[in-house]
Coordinates of C-alpha atoms in Angstrom, one line a residue:
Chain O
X1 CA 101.2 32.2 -130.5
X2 CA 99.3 34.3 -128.2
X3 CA 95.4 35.3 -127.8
X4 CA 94.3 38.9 -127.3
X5 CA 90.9 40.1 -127.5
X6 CA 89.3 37.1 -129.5
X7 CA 91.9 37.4 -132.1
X8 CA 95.4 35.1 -132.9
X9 CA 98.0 37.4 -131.6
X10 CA 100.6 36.7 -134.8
X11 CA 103.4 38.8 -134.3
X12 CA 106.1 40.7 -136.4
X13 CA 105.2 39.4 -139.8
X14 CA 108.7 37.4 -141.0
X15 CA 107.5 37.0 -144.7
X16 CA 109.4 38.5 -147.3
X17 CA 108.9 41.9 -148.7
X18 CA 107.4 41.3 -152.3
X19 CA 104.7 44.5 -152.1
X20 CA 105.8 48.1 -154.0
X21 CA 104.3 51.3 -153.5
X22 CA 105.8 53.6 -156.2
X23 CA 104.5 57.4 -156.6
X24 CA 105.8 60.1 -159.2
X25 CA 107.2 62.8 -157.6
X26 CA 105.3 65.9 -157.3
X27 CA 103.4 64.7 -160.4
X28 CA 101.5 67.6 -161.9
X29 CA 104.8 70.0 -161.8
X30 CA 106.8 67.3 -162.9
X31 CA 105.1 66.9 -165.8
X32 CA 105.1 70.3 -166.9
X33 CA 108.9 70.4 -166.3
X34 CA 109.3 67.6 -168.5
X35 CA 106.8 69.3 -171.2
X36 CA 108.6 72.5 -170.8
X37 CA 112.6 71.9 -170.6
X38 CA 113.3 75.6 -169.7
X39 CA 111.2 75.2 -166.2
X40 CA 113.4 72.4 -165.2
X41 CA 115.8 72.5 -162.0
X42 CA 112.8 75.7 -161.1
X43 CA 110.3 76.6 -159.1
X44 CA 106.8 75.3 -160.7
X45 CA 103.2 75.8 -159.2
X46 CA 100.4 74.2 -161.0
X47 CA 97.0 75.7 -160.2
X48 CA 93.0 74.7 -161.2
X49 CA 92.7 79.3 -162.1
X50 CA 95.3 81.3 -162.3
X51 CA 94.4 84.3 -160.5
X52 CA 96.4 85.7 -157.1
X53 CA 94.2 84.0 -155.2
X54 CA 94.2 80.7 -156.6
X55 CA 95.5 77.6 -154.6
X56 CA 98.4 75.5 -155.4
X57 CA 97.9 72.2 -156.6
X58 CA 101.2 70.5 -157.2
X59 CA 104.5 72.4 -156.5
X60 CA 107.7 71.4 -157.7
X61 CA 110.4 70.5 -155.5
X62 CA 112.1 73.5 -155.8
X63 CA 109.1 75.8 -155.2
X64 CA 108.7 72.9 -151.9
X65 CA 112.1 74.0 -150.6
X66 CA 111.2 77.3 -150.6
X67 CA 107.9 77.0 -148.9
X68 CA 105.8 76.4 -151.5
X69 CA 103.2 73.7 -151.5
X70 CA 100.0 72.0 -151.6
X71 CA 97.5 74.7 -150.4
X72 CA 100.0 78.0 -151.1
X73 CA 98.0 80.8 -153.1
X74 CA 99.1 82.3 -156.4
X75 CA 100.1 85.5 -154.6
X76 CA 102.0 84.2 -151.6
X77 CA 103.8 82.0 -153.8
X78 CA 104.8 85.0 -155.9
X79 CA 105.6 86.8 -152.9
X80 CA 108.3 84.0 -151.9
X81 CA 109.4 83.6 -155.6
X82 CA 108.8 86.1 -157.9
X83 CA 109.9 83.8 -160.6
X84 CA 107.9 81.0 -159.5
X85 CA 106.2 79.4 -163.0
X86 CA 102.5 79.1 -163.0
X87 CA 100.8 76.7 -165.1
X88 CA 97.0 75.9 -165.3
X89 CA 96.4 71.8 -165.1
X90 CA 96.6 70.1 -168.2
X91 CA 94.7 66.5 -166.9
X92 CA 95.0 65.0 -170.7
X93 CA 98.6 65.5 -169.8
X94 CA 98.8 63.6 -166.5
X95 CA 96.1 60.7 -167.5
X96 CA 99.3 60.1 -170.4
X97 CA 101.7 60.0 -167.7
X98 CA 99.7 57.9 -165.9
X99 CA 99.2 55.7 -168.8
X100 CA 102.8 55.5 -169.5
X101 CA 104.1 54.5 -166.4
X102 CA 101.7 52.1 -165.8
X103 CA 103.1 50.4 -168.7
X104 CA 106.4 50.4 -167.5
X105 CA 104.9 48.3 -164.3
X106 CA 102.5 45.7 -165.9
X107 CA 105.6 44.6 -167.0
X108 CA 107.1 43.3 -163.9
X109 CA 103.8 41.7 -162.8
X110 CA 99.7 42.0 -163.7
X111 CA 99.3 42.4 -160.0
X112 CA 99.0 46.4 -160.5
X113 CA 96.8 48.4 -158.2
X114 CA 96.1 52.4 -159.0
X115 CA 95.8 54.5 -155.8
X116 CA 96.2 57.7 -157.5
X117 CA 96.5 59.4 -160.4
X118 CA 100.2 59.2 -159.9
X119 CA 100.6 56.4 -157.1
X120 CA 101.0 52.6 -157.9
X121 CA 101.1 49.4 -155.5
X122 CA 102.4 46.5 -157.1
X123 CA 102.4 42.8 -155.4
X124 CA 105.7 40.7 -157.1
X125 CA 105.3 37.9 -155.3
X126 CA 104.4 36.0 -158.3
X127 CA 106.9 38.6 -160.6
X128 CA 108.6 36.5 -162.9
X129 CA 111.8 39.2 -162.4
X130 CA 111.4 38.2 -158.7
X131 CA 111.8 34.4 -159.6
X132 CA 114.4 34.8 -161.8
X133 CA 117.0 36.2 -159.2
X134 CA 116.5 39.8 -158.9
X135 CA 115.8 41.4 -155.5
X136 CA 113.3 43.7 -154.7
X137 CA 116.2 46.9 -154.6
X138 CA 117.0 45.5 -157.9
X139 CA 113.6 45.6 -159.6
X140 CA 113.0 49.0 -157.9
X141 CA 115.9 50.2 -159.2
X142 CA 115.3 49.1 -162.6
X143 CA 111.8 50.8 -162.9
X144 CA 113.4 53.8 -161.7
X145 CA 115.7 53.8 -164.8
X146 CA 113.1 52.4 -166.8
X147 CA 110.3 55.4 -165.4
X148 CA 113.3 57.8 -166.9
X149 CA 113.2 56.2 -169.9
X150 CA 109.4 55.7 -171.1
X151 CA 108.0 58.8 -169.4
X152 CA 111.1 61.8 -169.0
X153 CA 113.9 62.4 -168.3
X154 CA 112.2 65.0 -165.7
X155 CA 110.3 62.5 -163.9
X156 CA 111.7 60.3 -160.9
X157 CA 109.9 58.5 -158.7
X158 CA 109.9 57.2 -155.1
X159 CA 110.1 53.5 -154.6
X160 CA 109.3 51.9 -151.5
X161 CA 109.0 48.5 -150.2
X162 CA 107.5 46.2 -147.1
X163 CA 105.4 43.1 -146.6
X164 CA 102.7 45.3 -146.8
X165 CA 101.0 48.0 -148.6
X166 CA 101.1 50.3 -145.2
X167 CA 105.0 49.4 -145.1
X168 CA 105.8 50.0 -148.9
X169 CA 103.9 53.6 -148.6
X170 CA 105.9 54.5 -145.7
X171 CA 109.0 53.4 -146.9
X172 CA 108.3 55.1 -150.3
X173 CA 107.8 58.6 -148.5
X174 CA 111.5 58.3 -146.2
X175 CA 114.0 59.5 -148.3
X176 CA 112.2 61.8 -151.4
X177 CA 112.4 62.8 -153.3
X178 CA 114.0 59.9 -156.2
X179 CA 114.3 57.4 -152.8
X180 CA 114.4 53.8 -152.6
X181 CA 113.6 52.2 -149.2
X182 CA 113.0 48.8 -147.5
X183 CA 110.8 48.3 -144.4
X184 CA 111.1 44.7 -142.8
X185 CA 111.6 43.1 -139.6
X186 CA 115.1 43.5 -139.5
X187 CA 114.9 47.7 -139.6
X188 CA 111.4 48.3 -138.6
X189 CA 112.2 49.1 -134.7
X190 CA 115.2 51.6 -136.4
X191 CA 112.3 53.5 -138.7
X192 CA 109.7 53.4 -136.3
X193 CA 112.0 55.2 -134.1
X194 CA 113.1 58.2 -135.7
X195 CA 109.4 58.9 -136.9
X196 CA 106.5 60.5 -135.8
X197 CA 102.7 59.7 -135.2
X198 CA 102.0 62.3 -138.1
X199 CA 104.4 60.7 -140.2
X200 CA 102.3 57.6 -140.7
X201 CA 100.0 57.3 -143.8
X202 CA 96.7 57.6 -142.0
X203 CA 97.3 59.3 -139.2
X204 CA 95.7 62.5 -139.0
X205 CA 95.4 65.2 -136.5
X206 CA 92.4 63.9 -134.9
X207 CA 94.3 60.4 -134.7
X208 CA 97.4 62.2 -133.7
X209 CA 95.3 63.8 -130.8
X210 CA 93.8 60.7 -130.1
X211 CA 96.5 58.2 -129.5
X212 CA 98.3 61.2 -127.5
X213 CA 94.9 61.3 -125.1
X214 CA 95.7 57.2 -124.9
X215 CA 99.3 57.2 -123.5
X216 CA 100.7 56.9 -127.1
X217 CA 103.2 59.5 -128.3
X218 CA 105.7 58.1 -130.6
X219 CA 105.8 55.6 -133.6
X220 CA 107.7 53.4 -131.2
X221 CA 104.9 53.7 -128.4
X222 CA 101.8 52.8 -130.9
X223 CA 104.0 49.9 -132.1
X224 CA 104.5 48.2 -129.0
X225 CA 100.8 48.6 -127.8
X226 CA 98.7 45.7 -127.6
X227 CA 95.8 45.6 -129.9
X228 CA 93.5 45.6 -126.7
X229 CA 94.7 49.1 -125.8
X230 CA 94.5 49.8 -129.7
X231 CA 90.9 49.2 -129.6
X232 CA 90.3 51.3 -126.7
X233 CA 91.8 54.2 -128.4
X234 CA 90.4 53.7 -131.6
X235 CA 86.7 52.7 -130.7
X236 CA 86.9 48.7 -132.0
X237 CA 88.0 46.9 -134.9
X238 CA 90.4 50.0 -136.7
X239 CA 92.8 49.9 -133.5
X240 CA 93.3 46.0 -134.4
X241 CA 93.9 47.0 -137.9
X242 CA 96.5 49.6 -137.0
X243 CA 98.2 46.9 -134.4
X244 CA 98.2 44.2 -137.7
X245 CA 99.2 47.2 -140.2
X246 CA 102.4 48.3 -138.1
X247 CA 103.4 44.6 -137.5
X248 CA 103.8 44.1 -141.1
X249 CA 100.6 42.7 -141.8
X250 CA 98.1 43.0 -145.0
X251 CA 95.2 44.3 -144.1
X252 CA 94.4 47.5 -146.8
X253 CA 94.5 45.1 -149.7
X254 CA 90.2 45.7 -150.3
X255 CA 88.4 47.3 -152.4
X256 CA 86.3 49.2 -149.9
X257 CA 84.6 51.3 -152.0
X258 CA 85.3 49.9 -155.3
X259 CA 82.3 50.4 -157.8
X260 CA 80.2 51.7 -154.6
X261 CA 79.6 55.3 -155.6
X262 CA 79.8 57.7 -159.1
X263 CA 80.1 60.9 -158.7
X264 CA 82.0 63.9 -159.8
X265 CA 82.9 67.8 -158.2
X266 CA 83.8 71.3 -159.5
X267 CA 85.7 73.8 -157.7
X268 CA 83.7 77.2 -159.0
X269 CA 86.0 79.8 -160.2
X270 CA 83.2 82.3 -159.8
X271 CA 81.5 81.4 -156.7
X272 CA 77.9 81.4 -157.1
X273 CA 74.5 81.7 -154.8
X274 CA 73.0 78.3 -154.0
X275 CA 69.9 79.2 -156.9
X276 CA 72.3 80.2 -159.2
X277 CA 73.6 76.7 -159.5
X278 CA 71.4 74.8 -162.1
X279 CA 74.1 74.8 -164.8
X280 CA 76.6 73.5 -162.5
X281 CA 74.6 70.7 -161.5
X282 CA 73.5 69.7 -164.9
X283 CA 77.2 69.5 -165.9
X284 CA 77.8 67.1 -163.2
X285 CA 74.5 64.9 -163.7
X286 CA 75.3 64.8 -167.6
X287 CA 79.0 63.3 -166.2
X288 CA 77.1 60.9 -164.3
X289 CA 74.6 59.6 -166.5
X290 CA 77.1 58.7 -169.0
X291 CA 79.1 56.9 -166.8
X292 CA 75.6 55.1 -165.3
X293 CA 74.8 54.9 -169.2
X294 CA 78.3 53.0 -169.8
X295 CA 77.7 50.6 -166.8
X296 CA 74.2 49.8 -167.5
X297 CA 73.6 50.7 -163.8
X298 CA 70.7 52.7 -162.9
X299 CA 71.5 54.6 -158.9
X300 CA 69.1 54.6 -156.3
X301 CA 70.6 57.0 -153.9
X302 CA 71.9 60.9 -154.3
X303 CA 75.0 62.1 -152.4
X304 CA 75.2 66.3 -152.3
X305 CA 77.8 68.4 -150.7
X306 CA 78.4 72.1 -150.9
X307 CA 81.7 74.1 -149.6
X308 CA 80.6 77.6 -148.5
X309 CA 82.9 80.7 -148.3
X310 CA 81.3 81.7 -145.4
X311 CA 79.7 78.7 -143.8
X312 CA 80.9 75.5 -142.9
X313 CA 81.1 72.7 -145.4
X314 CA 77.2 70.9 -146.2
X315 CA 76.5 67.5 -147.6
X316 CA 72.8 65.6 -147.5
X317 CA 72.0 62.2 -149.0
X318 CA 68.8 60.8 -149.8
X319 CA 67.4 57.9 -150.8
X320 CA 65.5 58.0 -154.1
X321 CA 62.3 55.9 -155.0
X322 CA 62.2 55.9 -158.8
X323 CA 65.7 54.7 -160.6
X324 CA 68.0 57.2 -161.5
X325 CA 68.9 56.4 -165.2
X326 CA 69.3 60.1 -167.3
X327 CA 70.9 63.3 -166.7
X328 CA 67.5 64.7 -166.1
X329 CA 66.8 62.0 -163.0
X330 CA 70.1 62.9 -161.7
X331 CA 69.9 66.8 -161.9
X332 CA 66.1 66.6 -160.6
X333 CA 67.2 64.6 -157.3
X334 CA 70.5 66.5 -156.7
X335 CA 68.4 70.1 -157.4
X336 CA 65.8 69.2 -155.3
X337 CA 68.1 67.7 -152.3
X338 CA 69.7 70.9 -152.7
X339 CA 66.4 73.2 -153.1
X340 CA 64.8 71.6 -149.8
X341 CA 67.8 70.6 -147.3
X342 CA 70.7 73.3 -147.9
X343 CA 70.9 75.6 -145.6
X344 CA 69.5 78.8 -145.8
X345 CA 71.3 82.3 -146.0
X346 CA 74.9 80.2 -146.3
X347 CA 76.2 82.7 -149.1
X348 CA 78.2 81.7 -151.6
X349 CA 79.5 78.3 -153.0
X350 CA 82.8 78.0 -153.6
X351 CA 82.2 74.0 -154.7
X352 CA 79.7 71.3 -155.6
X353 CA 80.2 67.6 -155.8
X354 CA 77.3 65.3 -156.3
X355 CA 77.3 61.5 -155.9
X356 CA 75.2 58.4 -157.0
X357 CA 74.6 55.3 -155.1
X358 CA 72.9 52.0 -154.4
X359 CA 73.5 50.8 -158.3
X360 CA 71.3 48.2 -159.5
X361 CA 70.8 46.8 -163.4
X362 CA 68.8 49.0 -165.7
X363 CA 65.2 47.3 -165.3
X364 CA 62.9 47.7 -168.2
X365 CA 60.5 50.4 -167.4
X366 CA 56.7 51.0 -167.8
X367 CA 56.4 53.6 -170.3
X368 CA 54.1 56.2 -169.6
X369 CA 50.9 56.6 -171.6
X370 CA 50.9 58.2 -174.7
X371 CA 48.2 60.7 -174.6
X372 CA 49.9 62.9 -176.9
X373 CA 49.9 60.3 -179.9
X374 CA 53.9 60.9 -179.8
X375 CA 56.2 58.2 -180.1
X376 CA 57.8 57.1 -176.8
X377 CA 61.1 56.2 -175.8
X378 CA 62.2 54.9 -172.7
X379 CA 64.7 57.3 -170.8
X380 CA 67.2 54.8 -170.4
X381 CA 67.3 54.9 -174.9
X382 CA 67.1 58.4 -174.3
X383 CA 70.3 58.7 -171.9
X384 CA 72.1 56.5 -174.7
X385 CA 71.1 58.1 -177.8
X386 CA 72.3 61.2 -175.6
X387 CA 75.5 60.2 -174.8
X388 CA 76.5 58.1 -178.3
X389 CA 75.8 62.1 -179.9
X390 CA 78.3 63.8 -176.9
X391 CA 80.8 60.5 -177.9
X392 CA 81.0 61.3 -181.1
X393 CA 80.9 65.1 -181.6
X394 CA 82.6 65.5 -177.9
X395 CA 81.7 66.8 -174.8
X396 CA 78.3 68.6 -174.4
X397 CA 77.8 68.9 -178.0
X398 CA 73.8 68.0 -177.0
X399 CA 72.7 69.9 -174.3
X400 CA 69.9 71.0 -172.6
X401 CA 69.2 74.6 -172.4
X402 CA 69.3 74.7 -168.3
X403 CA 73.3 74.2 -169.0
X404 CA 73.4 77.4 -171.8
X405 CA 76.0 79.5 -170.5
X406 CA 78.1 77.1 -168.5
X407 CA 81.2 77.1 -170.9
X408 CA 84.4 77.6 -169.1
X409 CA 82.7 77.4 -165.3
X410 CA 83.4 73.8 -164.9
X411 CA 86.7 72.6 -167.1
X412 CA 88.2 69.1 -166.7
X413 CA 89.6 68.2 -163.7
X414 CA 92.0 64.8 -161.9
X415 CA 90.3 64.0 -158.9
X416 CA 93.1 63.5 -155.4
X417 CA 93.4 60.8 -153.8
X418 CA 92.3 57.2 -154.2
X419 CA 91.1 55.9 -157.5
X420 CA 88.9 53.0 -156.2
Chain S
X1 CA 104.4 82.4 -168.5
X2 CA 103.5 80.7 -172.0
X3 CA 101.3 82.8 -174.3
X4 CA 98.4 81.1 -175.6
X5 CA 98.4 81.4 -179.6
X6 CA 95.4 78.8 -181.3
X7 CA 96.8 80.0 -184.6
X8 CA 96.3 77.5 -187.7
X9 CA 100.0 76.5 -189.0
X10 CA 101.9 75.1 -191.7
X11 CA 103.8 72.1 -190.2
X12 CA 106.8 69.4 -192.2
X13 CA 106.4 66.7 -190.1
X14 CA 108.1 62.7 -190.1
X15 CA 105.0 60.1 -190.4
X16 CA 106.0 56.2 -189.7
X17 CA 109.1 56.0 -187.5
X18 CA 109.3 53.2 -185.7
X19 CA 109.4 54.8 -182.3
X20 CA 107.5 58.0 -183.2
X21 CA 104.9 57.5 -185.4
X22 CA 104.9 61.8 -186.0
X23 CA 107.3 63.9 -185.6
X24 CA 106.9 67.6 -186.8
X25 CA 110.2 69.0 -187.8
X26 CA 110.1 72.6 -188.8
X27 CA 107.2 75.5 -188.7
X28 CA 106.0 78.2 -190.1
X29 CA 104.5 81.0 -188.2
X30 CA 104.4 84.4 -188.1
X31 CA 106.6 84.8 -191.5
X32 CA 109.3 82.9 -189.6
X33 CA 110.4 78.9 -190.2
X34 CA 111.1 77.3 -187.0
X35 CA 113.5 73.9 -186.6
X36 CA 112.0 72.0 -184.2
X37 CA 114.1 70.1 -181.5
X38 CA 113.1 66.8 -179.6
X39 CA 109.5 66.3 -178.2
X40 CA 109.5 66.8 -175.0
X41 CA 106.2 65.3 -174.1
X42 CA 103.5 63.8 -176.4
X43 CA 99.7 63.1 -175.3
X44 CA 96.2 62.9 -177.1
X45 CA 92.9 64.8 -176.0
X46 CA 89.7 63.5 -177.6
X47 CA 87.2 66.1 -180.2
X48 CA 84.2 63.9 -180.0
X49 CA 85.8 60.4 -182.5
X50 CA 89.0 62.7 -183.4
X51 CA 91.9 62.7 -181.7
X52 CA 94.0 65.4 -181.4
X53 CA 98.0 64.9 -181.1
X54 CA 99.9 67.5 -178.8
X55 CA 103.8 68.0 -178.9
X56 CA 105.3 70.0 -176.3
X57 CA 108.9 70.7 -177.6
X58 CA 111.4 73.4 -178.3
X59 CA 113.0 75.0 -181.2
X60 CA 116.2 73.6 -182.2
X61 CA 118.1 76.6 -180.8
X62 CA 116.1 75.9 -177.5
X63 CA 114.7 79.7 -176.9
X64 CA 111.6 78.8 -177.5
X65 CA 108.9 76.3 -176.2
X66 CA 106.3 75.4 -178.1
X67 CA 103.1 73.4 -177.8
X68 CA 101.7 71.8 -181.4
X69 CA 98.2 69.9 -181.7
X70 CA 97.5 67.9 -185.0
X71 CA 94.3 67.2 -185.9
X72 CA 93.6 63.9 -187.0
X73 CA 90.4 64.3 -188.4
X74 CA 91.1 67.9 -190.2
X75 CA 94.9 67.4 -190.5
X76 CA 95.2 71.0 -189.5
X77 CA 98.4 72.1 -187.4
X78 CA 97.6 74.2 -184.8
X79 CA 100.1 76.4 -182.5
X80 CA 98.5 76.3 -179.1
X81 CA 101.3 78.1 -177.0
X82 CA 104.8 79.3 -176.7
X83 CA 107.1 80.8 -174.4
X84 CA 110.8 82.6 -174.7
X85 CA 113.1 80.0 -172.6
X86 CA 115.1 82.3 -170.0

């Protein structure tokens, strides 16, 4: 056992390989095969508007092996395949997916952790399948057949697996789609070697660009690097994360930003001037408050950001004095970050997210003097009379009338990426 | 590219099997009776306390897909969309 910068220097991690990642392959379009047996074995694009110039959300893996992916507009897909099926996104659809292949997992073990909307990591090291005699291929194999079963006959997934989560995802994405792979000591060098830097969950261009400026320019290099050079490259305690990650080690097992933030965005079919965005917002600090509402939490801070056509991409947070406990509160602080701190002259949005943070317990609240000889009610009674109406008669059946008018600008939507 | 219908629609449909709790099996829409092949895909949406049960599936011949919703709350039938299978 060796020391390098402060730290044990452990080695190769010899444990066994008990973690799972396991992701649906090309979720949204697979879905819609499966819904739709005539689109199956062809092309598939599933879009947020169907218009020509609407982006590509999920592609099927036919429309991939054409060209056709995450990113691809309506018209340049239809340019490549004129067949190509579009489909606007169904989210009811995919949570049911979601739902159902969940359940196929919590059966091999309660140690279940969403990442997405269609990626799972499961931790068998306490799986009773594991105990009984089954290998890891074997239990992988089984949820495949088992994933056929419960959720389509359309849907396949990719399993991989590795003594950690960084391992499991990397393995999971060698061989789609429908793979099964293993990442250990005894093949890691082999993988490692036949990869690139891009290749690696995490590694981004500006990573990518970064290791390359640091001597490092394949998988092979950035494994044998010593944590000290690792730190150098990565500006402190992330370079010793990658050297532990790509030795097999856990180290993405947290909750970073679990129960940290509530927020919600729209992509705006019709983009819209900065002033005309009132109803937007309001949309979004309804979705809020309810959640807040369903927490008991009142927020403390306000997160904005606005994509421009035009401009380059703006975001401002602020803290905020009072709690922020109704839809009003919320609309009020994200209206006026956006009223005195967005640039000026920007044009046109294209979309709006809006974020709360710094949650603390509803307190009770001073009510404010009744001069009017009307009865008072606190806001946070207010926000839950509010929503239990909008839970019972559904979405927006109370609203105020700043959000008249805003049917159809800002549908449902499945958020990408991490679920935490 | 599926059409979408919304038209209110008269439904025979299976209630209590032990794997499906409903099951619609033949339609009527547009003058025409439809036998209806297996569901393809089932999920529920929310209307405020209601739920609403969607069925993608095809006719029995298989030329044409169909999505159903049943209302729980209304027990109306509702043809949402369709397209020809090619």
């Amino acid at each position: 056992m060796k020391h390098s910068a402060g730290k044990i220097d452990l080695g190769i991690n010899q444990s066994e390989s008990k973690i799972m990642h396991i992701d649906l392959n090309s979720c949204f379009a697979t879905i819609e095969q499966q819904a739709r047996q005539h689109w199956r074995g062809q092309p598939v694009g599933v879009v947020a508007y169907d218009s020509p110039g609407g982006i590509i959300l999920a592609a099927s893996y036919e429309a991939k092996r054409l060209g056709i992916s995450l990113g691809t507009r309506v018209w340049e897909a239809k340019k490549i395949c004129p067949n190509i099926h579009i489909t606007t996104v169904d989210p009811p659809k995919y949570r049911k997916a979601h739902q159902l292949f969940r359940e196929v997992l919590e059966d091999y073990t309660s140690r279940v952790k969403a990442k997405s909307i269609d990626e799972f990591v499961l931790d068998l090291s306490d799986s009773r399948a594991l105990k009984s005699g089954q290998t890891m291929q074997q239990i992988g194999y089984e949820i495949k057949q088992r994933v056929y079963q419960h959720v389509g006959e359309a849907v396949s997934c990719d399993v991989g697996i590795g003594p950690n989560r960084f391992l499991a995802k990397l393995a999971s994405g060698l061989h789609k789609p429908n793979g099964l792979d293993i990442i250990d000591l005894n093949n890691m060098s082999e993988v490692y070697a036949k990869l690139e830097l891009k290749d690696l969950p995490g590694i981004n261009r500006r990573y990518d660009t970064r290791l390359r400026l640091g001597g490092i320019h394949t998988v092979s290099d950035f494994a044998a690097a010593d944590s000290q050079q690792l730190r150098g490259i990565f500006g402190g305690i992330v370079g010793y994360y990658w050297w532990l990650r790509l030795r097999g080690w856990e180290i993405d097992d947290r909750d970073w930003k679990s129960g940290s933030q509530i927020g919600h965005q729209y992509a705006l079919k019709e983009k819209l001037q900065p002033d005309q965005l009132d109803p937007i917002i309001f949309k979004l600090a309804q979705k809020i408050a309810r959640r807040l509402s369903v927490k008991g939490l009142s927020a403390t801070g306000i997160r904005v950001g606005l994509r421009y056509v035009r401009s380059p991409y703006w975001h401002k947070s602020r803290r905020i004095p009072q709690q922020l406990i109704t839809t009003q509160d919320v609309f009020q602080a994200a209206h006026s970050l956006i009223d005195t701190e967005a640039p000026m002259g920007a044009g046109l949005v294209s979309l709006l997210s809006v974020t709360t943070y710094g949650f603390q317990p509803i307190n009770p609240e001073q009510l404010a003097l009744n001069l009017q000889g009307r009865p008072i009610a606190n806001r946070g009674d207010i926000a839950k009379a509010m929503n239990q109406i909008n839970e019972r008669y559904g979405d927006f059946a109370v609203i105020p009338a700043t959000m008249l008018g805003t049917d159809g600008i800002a549908g449902d939507s499945i958020a990408f990426g991490n679920l935490s | 590219m599926s059409l979408t219908i919304n038209e209110r629609i008269a439904v025979i449909a299976v209630f209590g099997d032990k794997n499906a709790p409903l099951t619609p099996v033949q339609l009527r829409w547009n003058k025409k009776q439809y036998k209806l092949g297996k569901v393809d895909f089932y999920h529920t949406t929310r209307d405020g306390h209601h739920t609403v049960h969607h069925f993608s599936l095809t006719n029995d011949e298989q030329s044409m897909y169909m999505k159903l919703a049943f209302n729980s709350h209304s027990l109306v039938w509702t043809l949402e969309e369709t397209e020809a299978c090619e």
